[in-house]
Amino acid sequence: MQKKYKFPESYFTFPSHVSLEHLKEVEKQTADVMTPAYIIDEAVLEENLNILKKVKDATGCKILLALKAFSLRASFPLIAKYLDGACASGVFEARLGREDFNKEVHTFSPAFSDKDIKDVIKYSDSVIFNSFAQLHTFGPLVKKAGKQVGLRINPMLSKSPKLLYSPCVAKSRLGVTAEQFKGEDVSLVDGFHFHALCEQDADSLAEVLKKFESDFGKYLPNLKWLNMGGGHHIVRKGYKINLLIKLINNIKSKYGLQVLLEPGEGVVLNAGYLATTVLDIVQNKGNVAIIDASAETHTPDVLGMPYQPCIIDAAKGPLKKYLYRIGGPSCLAGDVMGDYSFDKPLERGQKLLFTDMALYTFVKNTTFNGIPLPNIGILDKKGNYKVVKTFSYKDFVSKL
Ligand SMILES: *Cc1c(COP(=O)(O)O)cnc(C)c1O
């Protein structure tokens, strides 16, 4: 099977502000860490936060951390210094946002249950509904509690690299379409929300915003805010930040709206690593390395998206001299990170650092096969590493 490698020699999936010198430092600073471990790089995280702050300063918009992408409590104090709050996907994340992030909490779910709605309202500053039925059933309770009511709109134009991530296909359950608005009462609604991007630059936002405005612009003068969701890759190198600023300022001044963004990836892009160790090397019509981290259990997006993550000092595919297929210790035959090549042969006990492993990793991992979960550690700006979360047999057995 021939495979195309987009940036075979890069150490990042997306263009990054992080320098090679910094990565070399990180390699040294993490050489002795116990593996497997997710390592959060505070220097990169803070650089990202400073980029987001520029957008806030230039527009007065609010930026929320999407907890579903990254919810390491130990990092919340740093993030909360820059951002306005958190966006939650339901009752547990709303509570996490309230109790640990401790700033604004904005909660959206495709459907809230009778059982959860009271707590959702208690922990949230705004509750965003996905249908008119949910709005009419629960909206009055939100108002009575003095909180904000939002409605998720489906602009039916999505910019997403994969269909799996597009909310704007026929039979999508995400958001109210223009057709569904006929004859509906929107007097309870304080703000609209749309989320139609995934890993996108600002020109994709411009396209979606144009379609959104042509279909829903007539409602905007009566609203207080517009939440433009996530999927903004603002901290990616080369992102058109001035265009984003222009788009926000335009819509804000045209309709007198507060604008909110709720990026997940766009907060922690490239701000983490997965440190692993080579456990064994076997041969089967080629070299195969088995590491102590698993794609299936520890980086599920590698198989789900799917994509091939980068490893420092390795090239994707056969560009360098020594080629290996690298996979994990689970039973799944396809528990494979990908094919990588190196300047020197791999050795048992050797450390490998996967990049861009802060987002959608530890929030999604599982203990399938009883595989222990990696530690989570923080590498601070001085290069000191501290483990903030470990997992034991007790954690594994407690959920079974
Ligand atoms: C997933 C999601 C986000 C965050 O998306 P990123 O791609 O991580 O920026 C924000 N808002 C909603 C409603 C989402 O579903």
Short mmCIF file of C-alpha atoms in Angstrom, two decimals, residues 130-132 151-157 167-169 172-186 192-194 208 210-219:
data_model
loop_
_atom_site.label_atom_id
_atom_site.label_comp_id
_atom_site.label_asym_id
_atom_site.label_seq_id
_atom_site.Cartn_x
_atom_site.Cartn_y
_atom_site.Cartn_z
CA ASN A 130 -29.96 22.07 20.39
CA SER A 131 -33.66 22.10 19.42
CA PHE A 132 -36.82 24.13 19.87
CA LEU A 151 -29.63 28.11 20.81
CA ARG A 152 -27.30 26.11 18.58
CA ILE A 153 -27.74 26.95 14.94
CA ASN A 154 -26.81 24.64 12.12
CA PRO A 155 -25.51 26.85 9.29
CA MET A 156 -25.46 23.75 6.99
CA LEU A 157 -22.02 24.70 5.77
CA PRO A 167 -22.22 18.67 11.80
CA CYS A 168 -23.69 20.04 8.55
CA VAL A 169 -24.69 16.90 6.67
CA SER A 172 -27.16 15.78 11.34
CA ARG A 173 -28.57 16.03 14.85
CA LEU A 174 -26.47 19.09 15.70
CA GLY A 175 -28.18 22.46 15.67
CA VAL A 176 -31.37 24.07 14.39
CA THR A 177 -31.53 24.67 10.63
CA ALA A 178 -33.08 27.74 8.97
CA GLU A 179 -36.04 25.58 7.86
CA GLN A 180 -36.82 24.58 11.43
CA PHE A 181 -37.20 28.25 12.43
CA LYS A 182 -40.54 28.76 10.67
CA GLY A 183 -43.15 29.95 13.16
CA GLU A 184 -40.91 29.36 16.19
CA ASP A 185 -40.73 31.72 19.14
CA VAL A 186 -37.16 32.81 19.92
CA PHE A 192 -26.81 31.93 19.11
CA HIS A 193 -24.10 29.31 18.91
CA PHE A 194 -22.66 27.54 15.91
CA VAL A 208 -19.38 29.78 7.32
CA LYS A 210 -21.28 34.51 5.47
CA LYS A 211 -23.77 31.66 5.08
CA PHE A 212 -24.82 31.98 8.73
CA GLU A 213 -25.40 35.70 8.38
CA SER A 214 -27.44 35.40 5.19
CA ASP A 215 -29.76 32.82 6.81
CA PHE A 216 -29.91 34.09 10.39
CA GLY A 217 -28.81 37.74 10.23
CA LYS A 218 -32.35 38.95 10.77
CA TYR A 219 -32.37 37.59 14.32
#
